[in-house]
mmCIF file of C-alpha atoms and ligand atoms in Angstrom:
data_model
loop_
_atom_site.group_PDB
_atom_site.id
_atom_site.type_symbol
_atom_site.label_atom_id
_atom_site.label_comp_id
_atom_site.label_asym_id
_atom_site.label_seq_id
_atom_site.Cartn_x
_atom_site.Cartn_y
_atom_site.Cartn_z
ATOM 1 C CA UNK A 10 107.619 369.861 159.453
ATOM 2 C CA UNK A 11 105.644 370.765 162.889
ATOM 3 C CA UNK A 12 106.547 373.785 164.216
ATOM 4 C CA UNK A 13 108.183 373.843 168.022
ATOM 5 C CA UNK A 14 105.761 376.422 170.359
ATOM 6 C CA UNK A 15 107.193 377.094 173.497
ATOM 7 C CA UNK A 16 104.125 378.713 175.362
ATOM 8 C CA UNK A 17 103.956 380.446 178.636
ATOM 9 C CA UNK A 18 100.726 380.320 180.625
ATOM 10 C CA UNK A 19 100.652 383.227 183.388
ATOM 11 C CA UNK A 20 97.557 382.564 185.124
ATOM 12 C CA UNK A 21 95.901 384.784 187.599
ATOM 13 C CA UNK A 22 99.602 386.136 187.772
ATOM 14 C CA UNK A 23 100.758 389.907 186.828
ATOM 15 C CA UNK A 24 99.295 393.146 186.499
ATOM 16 C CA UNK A 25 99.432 394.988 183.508
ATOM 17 C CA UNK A 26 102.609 396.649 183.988
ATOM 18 C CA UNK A 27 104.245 394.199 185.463
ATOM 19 C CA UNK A 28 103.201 392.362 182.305
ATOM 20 C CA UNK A 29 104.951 394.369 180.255
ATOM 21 C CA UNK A 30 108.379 394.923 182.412
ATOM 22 C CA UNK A 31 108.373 391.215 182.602
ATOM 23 C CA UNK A 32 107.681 391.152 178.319
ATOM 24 C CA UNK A 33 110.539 393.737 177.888
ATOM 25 C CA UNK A 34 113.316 391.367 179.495
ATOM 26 C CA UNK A 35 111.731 388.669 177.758
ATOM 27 C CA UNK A 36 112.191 390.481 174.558
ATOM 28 C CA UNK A 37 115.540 391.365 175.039
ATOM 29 C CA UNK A 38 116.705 387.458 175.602
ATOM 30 C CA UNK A 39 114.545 386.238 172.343
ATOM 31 C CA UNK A 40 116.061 389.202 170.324
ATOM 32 C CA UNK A 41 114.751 388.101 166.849
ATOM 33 C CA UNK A 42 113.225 385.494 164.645
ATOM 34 C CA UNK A 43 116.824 384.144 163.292
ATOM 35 C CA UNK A 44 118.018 384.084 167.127
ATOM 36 C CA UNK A 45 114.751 381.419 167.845
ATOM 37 C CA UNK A 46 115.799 378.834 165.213
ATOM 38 C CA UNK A 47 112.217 378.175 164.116
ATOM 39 C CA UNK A 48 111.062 377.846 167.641
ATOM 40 C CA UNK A 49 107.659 380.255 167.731
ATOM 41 C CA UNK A 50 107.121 381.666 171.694
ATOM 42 C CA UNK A 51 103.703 383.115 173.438
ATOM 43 C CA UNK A 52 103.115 384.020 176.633
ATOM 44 C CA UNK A 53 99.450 383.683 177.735
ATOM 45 C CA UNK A 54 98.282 386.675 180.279
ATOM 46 C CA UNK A 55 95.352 387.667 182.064
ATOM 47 C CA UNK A 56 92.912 389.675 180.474
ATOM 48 C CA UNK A 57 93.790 393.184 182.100
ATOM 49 C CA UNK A 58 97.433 392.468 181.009
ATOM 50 C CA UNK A 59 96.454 391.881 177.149
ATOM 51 C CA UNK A 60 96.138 395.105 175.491
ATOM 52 C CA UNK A 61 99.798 396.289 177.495
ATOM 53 C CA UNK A 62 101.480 392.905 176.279
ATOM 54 C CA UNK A 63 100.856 393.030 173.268
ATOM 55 C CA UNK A 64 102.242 396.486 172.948
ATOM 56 C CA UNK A 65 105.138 395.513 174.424
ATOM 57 C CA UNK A 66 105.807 392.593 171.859
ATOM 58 C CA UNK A 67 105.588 394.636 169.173
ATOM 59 C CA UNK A 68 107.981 393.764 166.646
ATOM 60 C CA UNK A 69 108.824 391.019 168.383
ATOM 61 C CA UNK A 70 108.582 387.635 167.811
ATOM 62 C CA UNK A 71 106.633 387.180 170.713
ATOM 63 C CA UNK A 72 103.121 386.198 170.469
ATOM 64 C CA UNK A 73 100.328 386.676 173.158
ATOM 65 C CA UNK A 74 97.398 384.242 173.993
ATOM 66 C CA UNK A 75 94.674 384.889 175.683
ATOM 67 C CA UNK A 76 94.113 382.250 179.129
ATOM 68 C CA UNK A 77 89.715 381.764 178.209
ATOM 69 C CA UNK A 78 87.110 383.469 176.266
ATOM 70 C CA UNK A 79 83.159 382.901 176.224
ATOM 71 C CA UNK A 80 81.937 380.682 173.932
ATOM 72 C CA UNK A 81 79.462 383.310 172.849
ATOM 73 C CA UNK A 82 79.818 386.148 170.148
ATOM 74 C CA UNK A 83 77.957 388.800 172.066
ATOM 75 C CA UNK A 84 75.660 390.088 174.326
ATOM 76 C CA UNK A 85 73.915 389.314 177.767
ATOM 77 C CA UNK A 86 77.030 387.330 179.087
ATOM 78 C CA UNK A 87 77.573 389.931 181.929
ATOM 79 C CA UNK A 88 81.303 389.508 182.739
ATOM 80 C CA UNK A 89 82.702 387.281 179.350
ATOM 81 C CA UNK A 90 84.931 388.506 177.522
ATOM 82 C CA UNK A 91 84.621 387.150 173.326
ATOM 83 C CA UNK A 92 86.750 386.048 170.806
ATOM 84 C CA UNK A 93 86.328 389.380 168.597
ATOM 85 C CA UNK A 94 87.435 391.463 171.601
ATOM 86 C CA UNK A 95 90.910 389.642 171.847
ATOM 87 C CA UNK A 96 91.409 389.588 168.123
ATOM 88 C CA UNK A 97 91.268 393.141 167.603
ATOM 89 C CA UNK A 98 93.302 393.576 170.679
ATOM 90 C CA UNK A 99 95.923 392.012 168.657
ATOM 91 C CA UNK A 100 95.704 388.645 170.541
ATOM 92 C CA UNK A 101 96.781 386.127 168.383
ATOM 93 C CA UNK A 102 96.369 382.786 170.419
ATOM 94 C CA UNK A 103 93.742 381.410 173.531
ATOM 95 C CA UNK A 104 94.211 378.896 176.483
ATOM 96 C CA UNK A 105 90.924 376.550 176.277
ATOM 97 C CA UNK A 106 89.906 373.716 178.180
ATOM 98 C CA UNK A 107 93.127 374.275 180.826
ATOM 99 C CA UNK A 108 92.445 371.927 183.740
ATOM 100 C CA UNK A 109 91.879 374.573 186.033
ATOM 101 C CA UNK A 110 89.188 375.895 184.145
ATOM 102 C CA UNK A 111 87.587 372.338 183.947
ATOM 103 C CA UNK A 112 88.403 371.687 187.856
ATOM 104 C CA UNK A 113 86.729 375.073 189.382
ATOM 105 C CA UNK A 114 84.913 376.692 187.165
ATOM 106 C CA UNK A 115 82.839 373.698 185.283
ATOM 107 C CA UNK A 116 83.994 373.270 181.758
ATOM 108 C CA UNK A 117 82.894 370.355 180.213
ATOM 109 C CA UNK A 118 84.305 369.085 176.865
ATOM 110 C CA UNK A 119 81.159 370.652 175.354
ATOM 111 C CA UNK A 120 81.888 374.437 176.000
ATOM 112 C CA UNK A 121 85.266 373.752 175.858
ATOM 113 C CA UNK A 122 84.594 372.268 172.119
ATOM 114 C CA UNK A 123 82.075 375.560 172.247
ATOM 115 C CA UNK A 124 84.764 378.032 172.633
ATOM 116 C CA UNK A 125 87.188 376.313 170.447
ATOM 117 C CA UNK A 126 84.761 376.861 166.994
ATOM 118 C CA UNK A 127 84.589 380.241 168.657
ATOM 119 C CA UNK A 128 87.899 381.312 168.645
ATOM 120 C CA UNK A 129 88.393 379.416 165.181
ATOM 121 C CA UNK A 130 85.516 381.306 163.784
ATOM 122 C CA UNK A 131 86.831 384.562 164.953
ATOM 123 C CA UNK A 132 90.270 383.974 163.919
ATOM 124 C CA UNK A 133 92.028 382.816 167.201
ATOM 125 C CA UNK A 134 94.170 379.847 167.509
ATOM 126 C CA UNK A 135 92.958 378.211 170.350
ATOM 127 C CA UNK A 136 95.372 376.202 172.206
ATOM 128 C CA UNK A 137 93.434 373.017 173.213
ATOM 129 C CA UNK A 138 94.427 371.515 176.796
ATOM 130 C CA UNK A 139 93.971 368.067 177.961
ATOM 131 C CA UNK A 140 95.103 365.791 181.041
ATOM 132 C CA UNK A 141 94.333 362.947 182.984
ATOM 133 C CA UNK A 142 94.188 363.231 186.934
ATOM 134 C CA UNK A 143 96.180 361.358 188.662
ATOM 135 C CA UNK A 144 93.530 358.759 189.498
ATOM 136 C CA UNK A 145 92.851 358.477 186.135
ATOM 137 C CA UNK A 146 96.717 357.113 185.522
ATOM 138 C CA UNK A 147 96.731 355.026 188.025
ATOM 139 C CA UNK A 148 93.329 353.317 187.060
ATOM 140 C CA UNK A 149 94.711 352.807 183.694
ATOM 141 C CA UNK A 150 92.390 355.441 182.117
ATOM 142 C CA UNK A 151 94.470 357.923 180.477
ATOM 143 C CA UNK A 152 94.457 357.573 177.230
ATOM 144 C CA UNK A 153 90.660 356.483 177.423
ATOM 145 C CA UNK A 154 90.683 360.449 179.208
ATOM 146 C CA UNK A 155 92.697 362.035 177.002
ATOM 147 C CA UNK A 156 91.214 360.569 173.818
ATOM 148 C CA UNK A 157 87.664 361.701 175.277
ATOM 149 C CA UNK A 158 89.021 365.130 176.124
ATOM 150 C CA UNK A 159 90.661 365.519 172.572
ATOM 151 C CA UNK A 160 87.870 364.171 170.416
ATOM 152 C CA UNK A 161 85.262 366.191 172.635
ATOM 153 C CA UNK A 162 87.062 369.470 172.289
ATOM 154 C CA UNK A 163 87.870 368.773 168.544
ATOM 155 C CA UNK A 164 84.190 367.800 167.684
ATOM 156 C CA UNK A 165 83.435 369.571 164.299
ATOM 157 C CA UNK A 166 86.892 371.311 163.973
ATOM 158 C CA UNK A 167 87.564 370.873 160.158
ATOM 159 C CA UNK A 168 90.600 369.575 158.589
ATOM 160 C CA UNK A 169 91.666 372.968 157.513
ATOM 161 C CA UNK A 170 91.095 374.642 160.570
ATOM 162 C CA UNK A 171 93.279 371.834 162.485
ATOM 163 C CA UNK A 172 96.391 373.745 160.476
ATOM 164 C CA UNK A 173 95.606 376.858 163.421
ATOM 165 C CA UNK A 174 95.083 374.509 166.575
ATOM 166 C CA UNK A 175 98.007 373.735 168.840
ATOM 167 C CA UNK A 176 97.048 370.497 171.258
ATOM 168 C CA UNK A 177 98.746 370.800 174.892
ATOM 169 C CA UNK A 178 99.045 367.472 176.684
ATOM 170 C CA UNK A 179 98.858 368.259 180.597
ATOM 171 C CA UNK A 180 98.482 365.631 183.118
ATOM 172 C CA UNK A 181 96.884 367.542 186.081
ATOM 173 C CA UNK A 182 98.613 365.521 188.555
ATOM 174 C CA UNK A 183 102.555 367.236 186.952
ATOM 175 C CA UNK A 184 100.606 371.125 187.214
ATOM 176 C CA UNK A 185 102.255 372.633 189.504
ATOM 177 C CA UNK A 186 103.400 370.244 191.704
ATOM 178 C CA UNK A 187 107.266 370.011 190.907
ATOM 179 C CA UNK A 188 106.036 366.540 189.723
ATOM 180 C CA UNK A 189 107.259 365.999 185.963
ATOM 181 C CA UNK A 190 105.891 363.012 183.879
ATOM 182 C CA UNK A 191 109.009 361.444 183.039
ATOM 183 C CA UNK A 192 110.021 362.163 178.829
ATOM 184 C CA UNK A 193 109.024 358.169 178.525
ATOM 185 C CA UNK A 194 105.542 358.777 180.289
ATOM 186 C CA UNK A 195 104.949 361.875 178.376
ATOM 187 C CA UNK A 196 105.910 360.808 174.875
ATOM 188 C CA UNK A 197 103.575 357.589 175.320
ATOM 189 C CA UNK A 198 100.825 359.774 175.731
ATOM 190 C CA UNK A 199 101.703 362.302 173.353
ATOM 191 C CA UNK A 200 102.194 359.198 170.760
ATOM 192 C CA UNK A 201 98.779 358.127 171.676
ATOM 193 C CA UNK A 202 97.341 361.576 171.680
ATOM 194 C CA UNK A 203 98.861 361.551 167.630
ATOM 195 C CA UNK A 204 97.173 358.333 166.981
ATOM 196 C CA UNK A 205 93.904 359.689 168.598
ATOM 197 C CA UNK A 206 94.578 363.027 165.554
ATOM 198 C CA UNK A 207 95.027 360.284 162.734
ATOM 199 C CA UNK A 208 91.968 358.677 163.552
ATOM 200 C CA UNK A 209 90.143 361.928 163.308
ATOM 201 C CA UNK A 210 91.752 363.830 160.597
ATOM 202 C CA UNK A 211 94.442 360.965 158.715
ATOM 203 C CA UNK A 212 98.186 361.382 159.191
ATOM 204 C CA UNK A 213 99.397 364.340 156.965
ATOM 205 C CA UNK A 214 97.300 366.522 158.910
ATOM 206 C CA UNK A 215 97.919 364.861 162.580
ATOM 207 C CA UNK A 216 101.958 365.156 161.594
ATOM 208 C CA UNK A 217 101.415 368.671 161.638
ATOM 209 C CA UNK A 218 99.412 368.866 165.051
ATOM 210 C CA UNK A 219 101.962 370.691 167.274
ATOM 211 C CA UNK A 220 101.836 368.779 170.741
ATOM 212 C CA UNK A 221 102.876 370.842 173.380
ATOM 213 C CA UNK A 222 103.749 369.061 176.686
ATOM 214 C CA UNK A 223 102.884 371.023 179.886
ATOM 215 C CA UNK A 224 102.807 370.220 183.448
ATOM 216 C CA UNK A 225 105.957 371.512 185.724
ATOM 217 C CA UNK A 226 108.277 372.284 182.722
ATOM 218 C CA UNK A 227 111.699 374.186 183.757
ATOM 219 C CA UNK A 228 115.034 374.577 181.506
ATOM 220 C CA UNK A 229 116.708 371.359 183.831
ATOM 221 C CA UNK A 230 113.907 368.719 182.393
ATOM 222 C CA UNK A 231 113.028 370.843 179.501
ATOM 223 C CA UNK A 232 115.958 369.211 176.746
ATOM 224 C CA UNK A 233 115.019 365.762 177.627
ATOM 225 C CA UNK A 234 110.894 366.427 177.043
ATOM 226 C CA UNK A 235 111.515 368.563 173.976
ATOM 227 C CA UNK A 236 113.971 365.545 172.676
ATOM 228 C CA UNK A 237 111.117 362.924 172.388
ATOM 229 C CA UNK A 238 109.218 362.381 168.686
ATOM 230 C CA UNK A 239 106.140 363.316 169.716
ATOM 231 C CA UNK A 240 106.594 366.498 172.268
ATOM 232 C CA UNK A 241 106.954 369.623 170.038
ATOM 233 C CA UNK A 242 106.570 372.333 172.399
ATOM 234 C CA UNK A 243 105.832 373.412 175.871
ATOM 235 C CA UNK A 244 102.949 375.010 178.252
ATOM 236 C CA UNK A 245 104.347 376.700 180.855
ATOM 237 C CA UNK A 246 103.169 378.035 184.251
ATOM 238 C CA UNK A 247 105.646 378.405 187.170
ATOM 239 C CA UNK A 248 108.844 378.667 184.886
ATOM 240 C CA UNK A 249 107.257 381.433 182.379
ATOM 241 C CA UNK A 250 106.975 384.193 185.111
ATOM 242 C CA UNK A 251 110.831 385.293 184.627
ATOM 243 C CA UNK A 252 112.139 386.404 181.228
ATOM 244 C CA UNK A 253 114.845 384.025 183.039
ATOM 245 C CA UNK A 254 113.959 380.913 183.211
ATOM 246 C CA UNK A 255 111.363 381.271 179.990
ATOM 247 C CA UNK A 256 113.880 381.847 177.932
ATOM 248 C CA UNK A 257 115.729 378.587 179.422
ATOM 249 C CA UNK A 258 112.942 376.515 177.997
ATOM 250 C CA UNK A 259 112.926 378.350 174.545
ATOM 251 C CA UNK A 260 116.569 377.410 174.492
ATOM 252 C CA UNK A 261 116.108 374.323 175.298
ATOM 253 C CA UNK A 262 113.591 373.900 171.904
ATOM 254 C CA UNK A 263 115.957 375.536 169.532
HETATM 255 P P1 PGA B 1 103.227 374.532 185.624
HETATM 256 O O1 PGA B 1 101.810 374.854 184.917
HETATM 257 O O2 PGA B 1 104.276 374.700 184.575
HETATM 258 O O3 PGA B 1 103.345 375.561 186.723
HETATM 259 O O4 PGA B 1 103.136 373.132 186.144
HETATM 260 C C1 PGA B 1 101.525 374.395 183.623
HETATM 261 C C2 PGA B 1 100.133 374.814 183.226
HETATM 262 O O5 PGA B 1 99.230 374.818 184.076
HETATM 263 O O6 PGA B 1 99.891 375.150 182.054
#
């Protein structure tokens, strides 16, 4: 049975107190594991906002992901922040290979399949992002894009370790736009991006693969995404910000 991860995905969004006001409320709506049915929730924040959230999720079920990390262990990376330093924070998840991060600052499949082993390594569970752009779609090229994206990022990731990696589907042109793939759209993709696991790692072990869809999710479209086969979660940007509307989507996965 995959597990249904509803993730939120903060951004450059939040100070650290805010962080945790915002965490509080948040903890108040999910209340406790029984009151989730199964459904496992973690909100991604910025770095400065780490340490604070995941104080304030303390005996909660809420987990916290980190939004990047340096593909690096240590040393003269002036700036980076590494896998080790999130872990013992008490950071349980990271964000890798989000399309932002590919669009302006550079990643390539390679440091994003970098910082995956990384965070594996250290004891992270990196949450792997991938998307087409909107060209892409309408040039016929997604799944060629996503399959690249996936198998680039996954490159070397062993069977066992695929049991601690979450893949999030997120088609760059849906990111904040108020745009939503329809649930049809979606679940082909997230169908194909299933396929693309059994390929790599046979089909016990891409059955397990949580898919998370991503890409303008709110509690309205939320049911009808979460409702297809292949969709077993969420990433969320715009809609995570309020306890609110957050806990719509978990609802909405229950
Ligand atoms: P959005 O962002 O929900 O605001 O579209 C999703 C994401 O970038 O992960």
């Amino acid at each position: 049975m995959r597990k249904t991860i509803i993730a939120g995905n903060w951004k450059m969004n939040k100070t650290h107190t805010e962080a945790a006001k915002t965490l509080k409320e948040l903890a108040a709506l999910v209340i406790d594991k029984e009151n989730l049915g199964g459904v496992e929730v973690i909100i991604g924040a910025p770095f400065t906002a780490l340490e604070s959230a995941v104080r304030a999720t303390e005996g909660t079920p809420i987990a916290i992901a980190a939004e990047n990390m340096s593909e690096h262990a240590s040393g003269a990376f002036t700036g980076e922040i590494s896998a080790t330093m999130l872990k013992e924070l008490g950071v349980e998840y990271v964000i890798l290979g989000h399309s932002e991060r590919r669009a302006i600052y550079g990643e390539t499949d390679a440091t994003v399949n970098a910082k995956v082993k990384a965070a594996l390594k250290a004891g992270l569970k990196p949450i792997l992002c991938i998307g087409e752009q909107l060209e892409d779609r309408e040039s016929g090229r997604t799944n060629e894009v996503n399959g690249t994206q996936l198998k680039g990022g996954l490159e070397g990731v062993t069977t066992e370790d695929m049991a601690n990696v979450i893949v999030a589907y997120e088609p760059v042109w849906a990111i904040g736009t108020g745009v939503t793939a329809t649930p049809e759209m979606a679940e082909e993709t997230h169908a194909f991006v299933r396929s693309a696991l059994v390929e790599l790692y046979g089909n016990a072990v891409a059955e397990e693969v949580t898919i998370q869809y991503g890409g303008s999710m709110k509690p309205g479209n939320a049911p009808e995404l979460l409702a297809q086969k292949n969709i077993d979660g969420g990433l969320i940007g715009g809609a995570a910000l309020e306890a609110d509307s957050f806990y719509g989507i978990i609802a909405a996965g229950k």
